mmCIF file of C-alpha atoms in Angstrom:
data_model
loop_
_atom_site.group_PDB
_atom_site.id
_atom_site.type_symbol
_atom_site.label_atom_id
_atom_site.label_comp_id
_atom_site.label_asym_id
_atom_site.label_seq_id
_atom_site.Cartn_x
_atom_site.Cartn_y
_atom_site.Cartn_z
ATOM 1 C CA UNK A 1 -14.374 1.245 -14.166
ATOM 2 C CA UNK A 2 -16.728 1.617 -11.345
ATOM 3 C CA UNK A 3 -15.125 0.666 -7.526
ATOM 4 C CA UNK A 4 -17.903 -2.153 -7.169
ATOM 5 C CA UNK A 5 -16.138 -4.259 -10.394
ATOM 6 C CA UNK A 6 -12.566 -4.910 -8.296
ATOM 7 C CA UNK A 7 -12.257 -8.880 -8.311
ATOM 8 C CA UNK A 8 -14.620 -10.182 -10.246
ATOM 9 C CA UNK A 9 -12.957 -11.427 -12.997
ATOM 10 C CA UNK A 10 -13.697 -9.548 -15.597
ATOM 11 C CA UNK A 11 -11.090 -7.642 -18.196
ATOM 12 C CA UNK A 12 -13.370 -4.755 -18.752
ATOM 13 C CA UNK A 13 -12.442 -4.028 -22.146
ATOM 14 C CA UNK A 14 -8.516 -2.963 -22.154
ATOM 15 C CA UNK A 15 -7.383 -1.037 -25.197
ATOM 16 C CA UNK A 16 -5.374 -3.167 -27.352
ATOM 17 C CA UNK A 17 -1.719 -3.960 -26.596
ATOM 18 C CA UNK A 18 -0.228 -2.405 -29.666
ATOM 19 C CA UNK A 19 2.730 -1.049 -30.128
ATOM 20 C CA UNK A 20 3.158 2.673 -29.778
ATOM 21 C CA UNK A 21 3.210 4.902 -32.795
ATOM 22 C CA UNK A 22 6.174 6.682 -33.718
ATOM 23 C CA UNK A 23 6.715 10.133 -32.309
ATOM 24 C CA UNK A 24 4.582 8.417 -29.229
ATOM 25 C CA UNK A 25 5.257 8.931 -25.799
ATOM 26 C CA UNK A 26 6.327 5.831 -23.138
ATOM 27 C CA UNK A 27 8.394 3.423 -22.246
ATOM 28 C CA UNK A 28 10.280 1.520 -24.987
ATOM 29 C CA UNK A 29 9.890 -1.808 -22.672
ATOM 30 C CA UNK A 30 6.076 -1.050 -22.248
ATOM 31 C CA UNK A 31 4.901 -3.972 -25.307
ATOM 32 C CA UNK A 32 7.259 -5.873 -23.357
ATOM 33 C CA UNK A 33 6.428 -5.974 -20.173
ATOM 34 C CA UNK A 34 2.690 -4.989 -20.732
ATOM 35 C CA UNK A 35 2.394 -8.545 -23.204
ATOM 36 C CA UNK A 36 5.541 -10.585 -22.879
ATOM 37 C CA UNK A 37 6.350 -11.095 -19.185
ATOM 38 C CA UNK A 38 3.713 -12.039 -17.632
ATOM 39 C CA UNK A 39 3.059 -14.869 -20.711
ATOM 40 C CA UNK A 40 7.683 -15.533 -19.874
ATOM 41 C CA UNK A 41 6.711 -15.829 -16.291
ATOM 42 C CA UNK A 42 4.062 -17.820 -16.670
ATOM 43 C CA UNK A 43 6.314 -20.334 -18.679
ATOM 44 C CA UNK A 44 8.977 -20.268 -16.110
ATOM 45 C CA UNK A 45 6.232 -21.521 -13.423
ATOM 46 C CA UNK A 46 5.257 -24.054 -15.093
ATOM 47 C CA UNK A 47 8.932 -25.681 -16.232
ATOM 48 C CA UNK A 48 8.747 -24.456 -19.855
ATOM 49 C CA UNK A 49 11.649 -21.954 -19.942
ATOM 50 C CA UNK A 50 14.477 -21.395 -17.359
ATOM 51 C CA UNK A 51 15.829 -18.434 -16.247
ATOM 52 C CA UNK A 52 18.593 -18.952 -17.913
ATOM 53 C CA UNK A 53 16.600 -18.551 -21.066
ATOM 54 C CA UNK A 54 14.617 -15.656 -19.863
ATOM 55 C CA UNK A 55 18.325 -13.529 -18.810
ATOM 56 C CA UNK A 56 19.310 -14.439 -22.207
ATOM 57 C CA UNK A 57 16.084 -12.771 -24.304
ATOM 58 C CA UNK A 58 16.471 -10.417 -21.588
ATOM 59 C CA UNK A 59 19.920 -8.998 -22.257
ATOM 60 C CA UNK A 60 19.437 -9.864 -26.480
ATOM 61 C CA UNK A 61 16.586 -7.120 -25.553
ATOM 62 C CA UNK A 62 18.512 -4.509 -23.800
ATOM 63 C CA UNK A 63 21.027 -3.961 -25.933
ATOM 64 C CA UNK A 64 18.845 -2.770 -28.351
ATOM 65 C CA UNK A 65 17.118 -0.003 -26.075
ATOM 66 C CA UNK A 66 19.979 0.988 -23.507
ATOM 67 C CA UNK A 67 20.531 4.466 -26.369
ATOM 68 C CA UNK A 68 17.178 4.585 -25.946
ATOM 69 C CA UNK A 69 16.390 4.852 -22.607
ATOM 70 C CA UNK A 70 19.635 7.116 -21.851
ATOM 71 C CA UNK A 71 18.535 9.898 -24.189
ATOM 72 C CA UNK A 72 14.843 9.669 -22.862
ATOM 73 C CA UNK A 73 14.318 13.324 -21.017
ATOM 74 C CA UNK A 74 10.611 13.658 -20.150
ATOM 75 C CA UNK A 75 10.180 12.811 -16.361
ATOM 76 C CA UNK A 76 6.956 10.814 -16.937
ATOM 77 C CA UNK A 77 8.268 8.747 -19.511
ATOM 78 C CA UNK A 78 10.933 7.753 -16.949
ATOM 79 C CA UNK A 79 8.676 6.702 -13.903
ATOM 80 C CA UNK A 80 7.105 4.300 -16.670
ATOM 81 C CA UNK A 81 10.575 3.196 -17.766
ATOM 82 C CA UNK A 82 11.829 2.933 -13.672
ATOM 83 C CA UNK A 83 8.309 0.869 -13.722
ATOM 84 C CA UNK A 84 8.705 -1.212 -16.760
ATOM 85 C CA UNK A 85 12.908 -1.917 -15.746
ATOM 86 C CA UNK A 86 11.524 -3.368 -11.773
ATOM 87 C CA UNK A 87 9.072 -5.126 -13.286
ATOM 88 C CA UNK A 88 11.890 -6.817 -14.990
ATOM 89 C CA UNK A 89 13.914 -6.989 -11.411
ATOM 90 C CA UNK A 90 11.284 -8.428 -9.713
ATOM 91 C CA UNK A 91 10.916 -11.152 -12.359
ATOM 92 C CA UNK A 92 13.901 -12.502 -10.893
ATOM 93 C CA UNK A 93 12.349 -12.646 -6.728
ATOM 94 C CA UNK A 94 11.690 -16.038 -7.314
ATOM 95 C CA UNK A 95 15.653 -16.686 -7.884
ATOM 96 C CA UNK A 96 17.427 -14.381 -5.833
ATOM 97 C CA UNK A 97 18.378 -11.212 -7.069
ATOM 98 C CA UNK A 98 21.550 -12.764 -8.501
ATOM 99 C CA UNK A 99 19.694 -14.528 -11.759
ATOM 100 C CA UNK A 100 19.016 -11.056 -13.403
ATOM 101 C CA UNK A 101 21.117 -9.878 -15.667
ATOM 102 C CA UNK A 102 23.523 -6.908 -14.834
ATOM 103 C CA UNK A 103 22.895 -4.652 -17.515
ATOM 104 C CA UNK A 104 19.611 -5.070 -15.953
ATOM 105 C CA UNK A 105 20.556 -3.225 -12.264
ATOM 106 C CA UNK A 106 23.208 -1.360 -14.745
ATOM 107 C CA UNK A 107 20.565 0.619 -16.834
ATOM 108 C CA UNK A 108 18.202 0.676 -13.024
ATOM 109 C CA UNK A 109 21.616 2.701 -11.617
ATOM 110 C CA UNK A 110 21.720 4.656 -14.298
ATOM 111 C CA UNK A 111 18.166 6.373 -14.837
ATOM 112 C CA UNK A 112 18.351 6.768 -10.970
ATOM 113 C CA UNK A 113 21.754 9.320 -11.580
ATOM 114 C CA UNK A 114 19.863 10.507 -14.466
ATOM 115 C CA UNK A 115 16.468 11.360 -12.401
ATOM 116 C CA UNK A 116 17.370 11.317 -8.200
ATOM 117 C CA UNK A 117 13.530 11.323 -7.852
ATOM 118 C CA UNK A 118 13.060 7.324 -9.094
ATOM 119 C CA UNK A 119 12.918 4.451 -6.387
ATOM 120 C CA UNK A 120 15.840 1.812 -7.248
ATOM 121 C CA UNK A 121 12.918 -0.751 -5.757
ATOM 122 C CA UNK A 122 9.612 -1.757 -7.100
ATOM 123 C CA UNK A 123 7.708 0.386 -4.509
ATOM 124 C CA UNK A 124 4.423 1.056 -3.857
ATOM 125 C CA UNK A 125 4.682 4.117 -5.499
ATOM 126 C CA UNK A 126 5.389 3.125 -9.000
ATOM 127 C CA UNK A 127 3.387 -0.389 -8.625
ATOM 128 C CA UNK A 128 0.297 1.663 -7.489
ATOM 129 C CA UNK A 129 0.366 5.127 -8.374
ATOM 130 C CA UNK A 130 2.215 5.628 -11.461
ATOM 131 C CA UNK A 131 0.854 2.132 -12.512
ATOM 132 C CA UNK A 132 -2.556 2.735 -12.034
ATOM 133 C CA UNK A 133 -2.427 6.717 -13.002
ATOM 134 C CA UNK A 134 -1.406 5.007 -16.249
ATOM 135 C CA UNK A 135 -3.966 2.667 -17.056
ATOM 136 C CA UNK A 136 -6.770 5.403 -16.169
ATOM 137 C CA UNK A 137 -4.903 7.880 -18.736
ATOM 138 C CA UNK A 138 -4.247 5.122 -21.065
ATOM 139 C CA UNK A 139 -5.416 1.255 -20.407
ATOM 140 C CA UNK A 140 -2.519 -0.052 -19.409
ATOM 141 C CA UNK A 141 -1.620 -1.733 -16.518
ATOM 142 C CA UNK A 142 1.387 -3.420 -15.520
ATOM 143 C CA UNK A 143 0.894 -7.291 -13.872
ATOM 144 C CA UNK A 144 2.833 -10.112 -13.044
ATOM 145 C CA UNK A 145 -0.207 -12.706 -13.968
ATOM 146 C CA UNK A 146 -1.068 -13.990 -16.998
ATOM 147 C CA UNK A 147 -4.468 -15.119 -18.119
ATOM 148 C CA UNK A 148 -7.758 -14.368 -15.507
ATOM 149 C CA UNK A 149 -5.742 -14.337 -12.952
ATOM 150 C CA UNK A 150 -4.474 -10.696 -14.803
ATOM 151 C CA UNK A 151 -7.455 -8.875 -13.974
ATOM 152 C CA UNK A 152 -7.704 -10.180 -11.051
ATOM 153 C CA UNK A 153 -3.993 -9.116 -10.273
ATOM 154 C CA UNK A 154 -5.197 -5.485 -12.026
ATOM 155 C CA UNK A 155 -8.289 -5.070 -8.934
ATOM 156 C CA UNK A 156 -5.252 -5.251 -6.682
ATOM 157 C CA UNK A 157 -3.526 -2.467 -7.651
ATOM 158 C CA UNK A 158 -6.645 -0.439 -8.086
ATOM 159 C CA UNK A 159 -8.580 -1.606 -4.820
ATOM 160 C CA UNK A 160 -5.350 0.380 -3.402
ATOM 161 C CA UNK A 161 -5.615 3.165 -5.853
ATOM 162 C CA UNK A 162 -9.652 3.667 -5.456
ATOM 163 C CA UNK A 163 -9.690 3.907 -2.111
ATOM 164 C CA UNK A 164 -6.764 5.334 -0.835
ATOM 165 C CA UNK A 165 -8.813 9.317 -1.641
ATOM 166 C CA UNK A 166 -11.479 8.155 1.124
ATOM 167 C CA UNK A 167 -8.773 7.356 3.857
ATOM 168 C CA UNK A 168 -6.905 10.607 2.759
ATOM 169 C CA UNK A 169 -10.134 12.982 3.481
ATOM 170 C CA UNK A 170 -10.499 11.531 6.725
ATOM 171 C CA UNK A 171 -7.092 11.991 7.453
ATOM 172 C CA UNK A 172 -7.613 15.596 6.356
ATOM 173 C CA UNK A 173 -11.144 16.377 8.262
ATOM 174 C CA UNK A 174 -9.403 14.974 11.515
ATOM 175 C CA UNK A 175 -6.467 17.394 10.891
ATOM 176 C CA UNK A 176 -8.717 20.336 10.532
ATOM 177 C CA UNK A 177 -9.746 19.760 14.388
ATOM 178 C CA UNK A 178 -5.927 20.023 15.043
ATOM 179 C CA UNK A 179 -4.607 23.018 13.738
ATOM 180 C CA UNK A 180 -4.635 26.572 14.672
ATOM 181 C CA UNK A 181 -7.857 27.635 13.101
ATOM 182 C CA UNK A 182 -9.872 24.565 14.083
ATOM 183 C CA UNK A 183 -12.763 23.535 12.202
ATOM 184 C CA UNK A 184 -15.899 25.633 13.324
ATOM 185 C CA UNK A 185 -18.664 22.984 13.718
ATOM 186 C CA UNK A 186 -16.692 19.309 14.779
ATOM 187 C CA UNK A 187 -19.440 17.815 14.867
ATOM 188 C CA UNK A 188 -20.566 17.991 11.136
ATOM 189 C CA UNK A 189 -16.227 17.112 10.227
ATOM 190 C CA UNK A 190 -16.822 14.245 12.384
ATOM 191 C CA UNK A 191 -20.276 12.797 10.886
ATOM 192 C CA UNK A 192 -18.084 13.197 7.132
ATOM 193 C CA UNK A 193 -15.179 10.774 8.667
ATOM 194 C CA UNK A 194 -17.061 8.562 9.501
ATOM 195 C CA UNK A 195 -18.620 8.438 6.607
ATOM 196 C CA UNK A 196 -15.419 8.518 4.809
ATOM 197 C CA UNK A 197 -14.409 5.682 6.913
ATOM 198 C CA UNK A 198 -16.729 3.564 5.592
ATOM 199 C CA UNK A 199 -16.427 4.314 1.995
ATOM 200 C CA UNK A 200 -12.606 2.845 2.855
ATOM 201 C CA UNK A 201 -13.842 -0.430 4.728
ATOM 202 C CA UNK A 202 -16.059 -0.712 2.187
ATOM 203 C CA UNK A 203 -13.496 -1.059 -0.903
ATOM 204 C CA UNK A 204 -11.466 -3.291 1.656
ATOM 205 C CA UNK A 205 -13.944 -5.908 1.912
ATOM 206 C CA UNK A 206 -13.734 -6.096 -1.626
ATOM 207 C CA UNK A 207 -10.300 -8.085 -1.380
ATOM 208 C CA UNK A 208 -12.605 -10.716 0.037
ATOM 209 C CA UNK A 209 -13.042 -12.320 -3.440
ATOM 210 C CA UNK A 210 -9.640 -12.406 -4.369
ATOM 211 C CA UNK A 211 -8.764 -15.885 -3.731
ATOM 212 C CA UNK A 212 -5.607 -17.204 -1.957
ATOM 213 C CA UNK A 213 -3.786 -18.820 -4.526
ATOM 214 C CA UNK A 214 -4.470 -15.671 -7.386
ATOM 215 C CA UNK A 215 -2.595 -13.791 -4.765
ATOM 216 C CA UNK A 216 0.111 -16.121 -4.142
ATOM 217 C CA UNK A 217 1.154 -16.518 -7.687
ATOM 218 C CA UNK A 218 1.883 -12.424 -8.341
ATOM 219 C CA UNK A 219 2.968 -11.587 -4.458
ATOM 220 C CA UNK A 220 6.044 -13.579 -4.943
ATOM 221 C CA UNK A 221 7.557 -11.048 -7.165
ATOM 222 C CA UNK A 222 6.385 -8.071 -4.508
ATOM 223 C CA UNK A 223 8.460 -9.514 -2.102
ATOM 224 C CA UNK A 224 12.085 -7.594 -1.242
ATOM 225 C CA UNK A 225 15.417 -9.878 -0.296
ATOM 226 C CA UNK A 226 17.167 -10.434 2.816
ATOM 227 C CA UNK A 227 19.354 -7.577 3.286
ATOM 228 C CA UNK A 228 17.953 -5.484 0.821
ATOM 229 C CA UNK A 229 15.344 -2.693 0.243
ATOM 230 C CA UNK A 230 10.967 -3.846 1.425
ATOM 231 C CA UNK A 231 8.260 -5.189 -1.256
ATOM 232 C CA UNK A 232 6.032 -3.403 -2.301
ATOM 233 C CA UNK A 233 3.345 -3.123 0.434
ATOM 234 C CA UNK A 234 -0.034 -2.282 1.387
ATOM 235 C CA UNK A 235 1.337 -1.710 4.725
ATOM 236 C CA UNK A 236 3.075 1.706 3.120
ATOM 237 C CA UNK A 237 -0.137 3.655 2.129
ATOM 238 C CA UNK A 238 0.451 6.484 3.439
ATOM 239 C CA UNK A 239 -3.203 8.469 3.943
ATOM 240 C CA UNK A 240 -3.945 5.073 6.603
ATOM 241 C CA UNK A 241 -0.956 6.511 8.599
ATOM 242 C CA UNK A 242 -2.191 10.267 7.868
ATOM 243 C CA UNK A 243 -4.815 9.332 9.832
ATOM 244 C CA UNK A 244 -3.754 7.508 12.600
ATOM 245 C CA UNK A 245 -1.280 10.911 13.209
ATOM 246 C CA UNK A 246 -4.498 13.226 13.243
ATOM 247 C CA UNK A 247 -6.095 10.930 15.550
ATOM 248 C CA UNK A 248 -3.493 9.741 18.519
ATOM 249 C CA UNK A 249 0.605 10.257 19.220
ATOM 250 C CA UNK A 250 2.852 7.471 18.038
ATOM 251 C CA UNK A 251 3.563 4.257 20.228
ATOM 252 C CA UNK A 252 7.008 3.037 20.461
ATOM 253 C CA UNK A 253 6.335 -0.044 18.373
ATOM 254 C CA UNK A 254 4.464 2.783 15.939
ATOM 255 C CA UNK A 255 7.300 4.740 15.544
ATOM 256 C CA UNK A 256 9.480 1.831 14.525
ATOM 257 C CA UNK A 257 7.530 1.614 11.983
ATOM 258 C CA UNK A 258 7.698 4.867 10.967
ATOM 259 C CA UNK A 259 11.300 4.482 11.253
ATOM 260 C CA UNK A 260 11.748 1.962 9.178
ATOM 261 C CA UNK A 261 8.927 2.640 6.713
ATOM 262 C CA UNK A 262 9.958 6.413 5.581
ATOM 263 C CA UNK A 263 11.958 5.976 2.512
ATOM 264 C CA UNK A 264 9.506 3.570 1.023
ATOM 265 C CA UNK A 265 5.951 5.255 1.144
ATOM 266 C CA UNK A 266 5.745 7.414 -1.634
ATOM 267 C CA UNK A 267 7.412 10.232 -2.032
ATOM 268 C CA UNK A 268 5.095 13.374 -2.063
ATOM 269 C CA UNK A 269 4.222 11.879 1.287
ATOM 270 C CA UNK A 270 7.012 11.307 3.200
ATOM 271 C CA UNK A 271 7.237 14.962 3.906
ATOM 272 C CA UNK A 272 3.675 15.065 5.025
ATOM 273 C CA UNK A 273 4.188 12.137 7.376
ATOM 274 C CA UNK A 274 7.287 13.572 8.983
ATOM 275 C CA UNK A 275 5.376 16.921 10.206
ATOM 276 C CA UNK A 276 2.368 15.215 11.086
ATOM 277 C CA UNK A 277 4.295 12.688 12.885
ATOM 278 C CA UNK A 278 6.192 15.952 14.756
ATOM 279 C CA UNK A 279 3.301 17.550 15.386
ATOM 280 C CA UNK A 280 1.379 14.735 16.755
ATOM 281 C CA UNK A 281 3.983 13.654 19.039
ATOM 282 C CA UNK A 282 3.550 17.319 19.906
ATOM 283 C CA UNK A 283 0.062 16.972 21.052
ATOM 284 C CA UNK A 284 -1.180 18.451 17.880
ATOM 285 C CA UNK A 285 -3.851 15.462 17.255
ATOM 286 C CA UNK A 286 -7.388 14.691 18.235
ATOM 287 C CA UNK A 287 -6.924 12.339 21.414
ATOM 288 C CA UNK A 288 -4.539 15.348 23.135
ATOM 289 C CA UNK A 289 -6.238 18.171 21.944
ATOM 290 C CA UNK A 290 -9.321 16.451 24.489
ATOM 291 C CA UNK A 291 -7.521 16.230 26.913
ATOM 292 C CA UNK A 292 -5.995 19.271 27.496
ATOM 293 C CA UNK A 293 -9.470 20.636 27.016
ATOM 294 C CA UNK A 294 -8.330 22.779 23.818
ATOM 295 C CA UNK A 295 -11.117 20.513 21.521
ATOM 296 C CA UNK A 296 -14.264 20.670 23.152
ATOM 297 C CA UNK A 297 -16.641 18.151 22.346
ATOM 298 C CA UNK A 298 -20.056 17.953 24.027
ATOM 299 C CA UNK A 299 -21.458 13.959 25.013
ATOM 300 C CA UNK A 300 -23.112 14.160 21.259
ATOM 301 C CA UNK A 301 -19.675 14.575 19.598
ATOM 302 C CA UNK A 302 -17.528 12.148 21.672
ATOM 303 C CA UNK A 303 -20.107 9.784 20.730
ATOM 304 C CA UNK A 304 -19.390 10.684 16.746
ATOM 305 C CA UNK A 305 -15.684 10.173 17.505
ATOM 306 C CA UNK A 306 -15.977 6.860 18.978
ATOM 307 C CA UNK A 307 -17.927 5.896 16.119
ATOM 308 C CA UNK A 308 -15.394 7.087 13.811
ATOM 309 C CA UNK A 309 -12.648 5.067 16.031
ATOM 310 C CA UNK A 310 -15.576 2.052 14.819
ATOM 311 C CA UNK A 311 -15.353 2.678 11.612
ATOM 312 C CA UNK A 312 -11.501 3.034 11.551
ATOM 313 C CA UNK A 313 -11.105 -0.378 13.668
ATOM 314 C CA UNK A 314 -13.258 -2.419 11.167
ATOM 315 C CA UNK A 315 -10.925 -1.357 8.445
ATOM 316 C CA UNK A 316 -8.400 -2.242 10.647
ATOM 317 C CA UNK A 317 -10.218 -5.676 10.996
ATOM 318 C CA UNK A 318 -11.255 -6.234 7.452
ATOM 319 C CA UNK A 319 -7.867 -5.737 6.389
ATOM 320 C CA UNK A 320 -6.866 -8.658 9.300
ATOM 321 C CA UNK A 321 -9.699 -10.397 7.799
ATOM 322 C CA UNK A 322 -8.476 -10.298 4.464
ATOM 323 C CA UNK A 323 -4.904 -11.191 5.500
ATOM 324 C CA UNK A 324 -5.586 -13.723 6.914
ATOM 325 C CA UNK A 325 -7.403 -15.728 4.399
ATOM 326 C CA UNK A 326 -4.875 -14.828 1.841
ATOM 327 C CA UNK A 327 -1.399 -15.671 4.003
ATOM 328 C CA UNK A 328 -3.105 -18.193 6.478
ATOM 329 C CA UNK A 329 0.942 -19.067 7.098
ATOM 330 C CA UNK A 330 1.526 -16.466 9.005
ATOM 331 C CA UNK A 331 -1.226 -16.973 11.579
ATOM 332 C CA UNK A 332 -0.803 -20.501 12.630
ATOM 333 C CA UNK A 333 -2.004 -19.712 16.265
ATOM 334 C CA UNK A 334 -5.691 -18.836 15.241
ATOM 335 C CA UNK A 335 -6.738 -17.483 18.556
ATOM 336 C CA UNK A 336 -6.196 -14.175 19.635
ATOM 337 C CA UNK A 337 -7.609 -12.423 16.663
ATOM 338 C CA UNK A 338 -11.081 -11.473 17.661
ATOM 339 C CA UNK A 339 -11.490 -7.510 19.021
ATOM 340 C CA UNK A 340 -12.028 -8.483 22.437
ATOM 341 C CA UNK A 341 -9.264 -10.848 22.505
ATOM 342 C CA UNK A 342 -6.453 -8.041 20.885
ATOM 343 C CA UNK A 343 -8.019 -5.168 23.432
ATOM 344 C CA UNK A 344 -6.519 -7.649 26.189
ATOM 345 C CA UNK A 345 -3.723 -8.306 24.740
ATOM 346 C CA UNK A 346 -2.247 -6.082 27.146
ATOM 347 C CA UNK A 347 0.521 -4.274 24.909
ATOM 348 C CA UNK A 348 1.902 -4.250 21.674
ATOM 349 C CA UNK A 349 3.817 -6.741 20.301
ATOM 350 C CA UNK A 350 7.760 -6.403 18.422
ATOM 351 C CA UNK A 351 6.683 -6.215 15.115
ATOM 352 C CA UNK A 352 10.184 -6.684 13.839
ATOM 353 C CA UNK A 353 10.537 -10.711 15.980
ATOM 354 C CA UNK A 354 11.091 -11.826 12.439
ATOM 355 C CA UNK A 355 8.470 -14.183 12.154
ATOM 356 C CA UNK A 356 6.000 -14.139 8.816
ATOM 357 C CA UNK A 357 6.824 -11.402 7.598
ATOM 358 C CA UNK A 358 4.615 -9.963 5.139
ATOM 359 C CA UNK A 359 5.527 -8.091 1.887
ATOM 360 C CA UNK A 360 6.753 -5.089 4.396
ATOM 361 C CA UNK A 361 9.576 -7.193 5.801
ATOM 362 C CA UNK A 362 7.751 -6.656 9.156
ATOM 363 C CA UNK A 363 5.589 -9.375 11.674
ATOM 364 C CA UNK A 364 2.608 -9.122 9.798
ATOM 365 C CA UNK A 365 0.432 -10.000 12.596
ATOM 366 C CA UNK A 366 1.991 -7.918 15.231
ATOM 367 C CA UNK A 367 1.688 -4.912 12.852
ATOM 368 C CA UNK A 368 -1.709 -5.839 12.045
ATOM 369 C CA UNK A 369 -3.217 -6.631 15.871
ATOM 370 C CA UNK A 370 -1.271 -3.494 17.173
ATOM 371 C CA UNK A 371 -2.963 -1.099 14.574
ATOM 372 C CA UNK A 372 -6.215 -2.788 16.595
ATOM 373 C CA UNK A 373 -4.591 -2.482 19.721
ATOM 374 C CA UNK A 374 -4.081 1.036 19.802
ATOM 375 C CA UNK A 375 -7.773 2.130 18.207
ATOM 376 C CA UNK A 376 -9.403 -0.325 21.115
ATOM 377 C CA UNK A 377 -7.636 1.617 23.688
ATOM 378 C CA UNK A 378 -8.169 4.748 23.015
ATOM 379 C CA UNK A 379 -11.682 4.383 22.329
ATOM 380 C CA UNK A 380 -12.022 2.414 25.729
ATOM 381 C CA UNK A 381 -10.897 5.794 27.364
ATOM 382 C CA UNK A 382 -13.250 8.107 25.799
ATOM 383 C CA UNK A 383 -16.180 6.055 25.954
ATOM 384 C CA UNK A 384 -15.960 5.895 30.316
ATOM 385 C CA UNK A 385 -17.856 8.276 31.255
ATOM 386 C CA UNK A 386 -16.446 11.549 32.425
ATOM 387 C CA UNK A 387 -12.821 10.297 31.398
ATOM 388 C CA UNK A 388 -10.324 11.904 28.988
ATOM 389 C CA UNK A 389 -8.430 10.014 26.970
ATOM 390 C CA UNK A 390 -4.814 8.730 28.341
ATOM 391 C CA UNK A 391 -1.585 9.552 28.147
ATOM 392 C CA UNK A 392 -0.263 7.332 25.031
#
């Protein structure tokens, strides 16, 4: 599927959801989660089905499939089964976690005991990476929505999956400038990073096509519960954080975010983020390398770096705009959201203030505006003639 087709509402001819042939690998819950669960959730929303009725049907189904689930030793199939089990569990999110059948929670725990690398909650890695990799492999993608909204929800997941490689390439490009064997041609690296970030931002801008109504139909199933795990949020896309850590050291508020988010990033990225964070604190970031003279850029090179920051700000502002459109209730105060307003806000705001938490559980407004503020503060230092980046 071409990324330019995202959010056009077309099904793009996914494969028919037929039962797997005998011996075909996959989750035993595949057909139900692909076909029946979205219809059941639609019936719940319309009042045609109750949670008690849903629980009864799930208990019967789980009794039949549990022996097969517990006999499966293939790791890829275990990841797909965990995704299916957590889709079932998340279907109860609007009613609260206690509405789900006990057998479901027990099977999820049993799978985690057998495969310790599995997330016990619907994580970014399962919802985006595992789900979209399976779509690209087989045509199957798990969604909560039925009807036309199903294609829009699919594209919400695919948009994250297809865009992240651009952010990852930008992050590793900047990282190459601060390694002991630094890139020999920093200007060329910065030109590439500008292009990667421009493409990444183009992907984000396509989310403006997603209506608030369609988003709010599936968003409740991504939410965590007070006192429980955080929800499956785009805030945990790892390469965006690698990009920032390669550019500048983490501030106090950003450090709090990273401390509370580490277990929610995809498993491959956790040691990478931890290592880059430690290195960035010790000065292995572009802004500090410029300050201590270990990265030397001529005026044209500094202009290129400013363009990199501008493209990163473009992405952050596009993300802010998309989120404002999708979650207007988190932005009841409509002022203070322009670049100039954010640059002049005087510092970062509390991401744990408890007001209007996003899917990740943090203050959605403050997380987004803080990210823009950090970049604009760095840009102001770089753009000042003869200056070096200030201490963070």
